[in-house]
Amino acid sequence: MKRFLFPVAVVVAIGAPLAASQSTDSYRALISTYCFTCHSTRLKTGGLALEGLNLESPADNAQIWERVLRKLRGHQMPPPGSPQPPLRDVDSFSTWLANTLDTHAKGPTAGYVPIQRLNRTEYAAEVRALVGVDVNPKEVLPQDIQVEGFDNIAAALSVSPAFLDQFVAAARHVAQLAVGNPDPRVSSTTYGIDANRNPENPPPPGTREGIRFRHNFTADGEYRITLDNLAVGPYSNALENESTVVILIDNKVVFRKSIGGAADLALADRQAGTGRAEIMARFSKIPVQVKAGEHDVVVAFVDRSHVETDENVENLEGYNGLTGSQAPTDNRAHLVDGVVVAGPYNPTGISRTPSRALIFVCDPKTVGAGAGPVRPSQQQGTSPYRAAPGSVVPANSTGESACARQITENLARRAFRRPVSAEDMNRLMPFYEAGRKDGGTFDQGIEQVVAAVLASPQFLYRAIRGPKGTSPDTEFALTDLELASRLSFFLWNTGPDDQLLKLAEANGLSKPGVLNQQVKRMLADPKASSLVTSFAMKWLNLTDLDQVIPDPKLFPGFTDALRRDFLTEVEDFVGSAFSDDRSVVDLLTADYTYVNDRLARHYGISGVTGSQFRRVSAIPDVRRGLLGKGAILLRTSYGDRTSPVLRGAWVLDKLLGTPPTPPPPDTATDLSQKAGEQPKTVRARLEQHRSKASCRMCHGVIDPIGLALENYDAIGEWRTMDSQAHAPIDASTVLPTGVAINGEGELRNQLVARPEVFAQTVTEKLLMYAVNRQLEYFDMPQVRAIVRGAAKDNYKLSSIILGIVNSDAFRKQGAEEPAKAAVTKVAAR
């Protein structure tokens, strides 16, 4: 019977009887025998000295012992090549140490989180929620600094003057789009083919070779759509068969016209370029009437039988001619250069767009003097005008001025994530008045208010100050408003909605059970999908998958479309586990995945047709869980080969929470084949590379895990032969515990044999993401308590999240360190 791969450091019940049978004397002897050689007070290898520590009270040196526990969890200490204690003794010591640290925890219960700005994904989500404008965060703001893969860590979210300029410019641009201009300039936008083909959101059934995109129509009026190139070239066969072009806006057909067939073919044959130009003129500057706002646009071809004989079933090789050049063999018209949308022409104003519905919560023509309190509509965003809850129109304020105050108060309350003060209003209203100067319209005044709110530090930053009079050098509980913001950004990646904000304003989140109810409500909301895109994909290090560029000579079948399929598969796979509230351990074991026809072929899965992704249960065992996903296998490879080192380190870090020590700066990592030498397998090259004892200390932990995944090539295809070395793949290996395994399946079995280890890793990553800071040693007893609680519910995601939300680490702010406080005070002057 195989032993488990990794020792337990989190579940006391399993190891408690064994631990109880041993005394601290035996543990002291264990440490003295196997640890003091390197970690004495004289050597202090790695800056760690265990000699002289009081084992009777580990909590006195919790910071050191938590480091020890993490190393033991990944079996990184003692290092390979050194004398090893029996695994049962390591298990016993780990369990005893974790139990003792948890029982006698000392020190803070929460860490300090400094003031932080919105990162660019949060900014985009907030703008969408506040004013209904979709912005591309990559185009608006630069890349945020990442800490352990996450870009929402407060300490890294600094601001430079250039950054502030970008925020102000973005605020002005968003305000213009949101409010609109009844008489805008004519502009044009081109939508490319590849960038607007999304397998997850394809054109409607019954169409082919189309693209779908969202276009912001700036005003009501006429717009003109141009299809520049439909493959009607000098040597094209695209006109031999009739096709029908359709344009749909919000799923309604606004244009339908045929191209090709006998008449068009004859016209092109008789008049050559002039005839082709006449044909294409039918698809240039197509006029359509559209209301203002963002609309869904589809340009496609009606899909139907397009041949009467089998002549055109295959794209036969064209005649090479005297020069040897091959003529194109397009048998049907199709989009080549994209779609151009221009306008508006003869604008007629601005209808009620979703953005204006969010902003204009009152009608300046109907707001009168002494109107008193105005209550919000029950259906936010659907009634023409809505005021902020409990807002009061001043008795001496009428018409436009009163409505402007209501709009400003409502927008600022949602943007600032708290009630709006008189001081806030006194700062914002002058922007409205400035917009009205020199004949400015009411809308122009509101546009200035929107820009001011979006550029305000109250919107761009989040700060935890605690109750009034709280000293920053003490630990304190978050206010209900601060708790609402932390919860909302955790689960939705954006600020609180009206329901959560109302509860916080009334101090309702502090009442028993209320916060748990809100967590369950918010997890059921579609906005909780941000836990996949903003948490999981960053935890798994998949947001920059385009950094790996496979060698086209070695992997000719790899395309950017396949890369996108890899990402879609993981997002759908993780998203299903999260939305179905499954055990997080299912991420390692699930026997289903999400594929389209292209990815199915790559994986060798039959019976899948079409570009749309769908759930498939009949998958090979080698595709189960995260280890079988192409995105992860590609991300942990180089462009020309696999990397057991990258893959082993990824498993240790992302799945086990025990990242290996980074290699020294001068370490040689090149495993390239040397010119003139007989090609060798990656395993053989790696054996040469890690022959040194100093390298074996780390590689002895990392490499065995990565070698078990060698049956996957650099782009995730399953293989039994190394195509370069012409040798069989050997995926057998001996893990640091001495357990012999062969291949991905046995590695997966070892990983899930102790589910609490993976559950602890997920909990640590989620807690770090939730509280916007790196975890400290004093957080670990709470992490283990959350995992023990979730074990009773089979480690479901909701149980882990509820445990996090109810922890002191989440509900409190720790004391600011004196040195950091001094720097903060100087910077604030």
mmCIF file of C-alpha atoms in Angstrom, residues 144 159 395 466 476 689 809:
data_model
loop_
_atom_site.group_PDB
_atom_site.id
_atom_site.type_symbol
_atom_site.label_atom_id
_atom_site.label_comp_id
_atom_site.label_asym_id
_atom_site.label_seq_id
_atom_site.Cartn_x
_atom_site.Cartn_y
_atom_site.Cartn_z
ATOM 1 C CA ASP A 144 -0.823 46.667 -12.084
ATOM 2 C CA VAL A 159 0.059 55.879 -7.783
ATOM 3 C CA ALA A 395 -36.742 74.206 -0.296
ATOM 4 C CA GLY A 466 -12.610 52.269 11.597
ATOM 5 C CA PHE A 476 -10.146 47.304 15.501
ATOM 6 C CA HIS A 689 21.676 19.439 -15.112
ATOM 7 C CA ALA A 809 -8.617 38.448 9.478
#
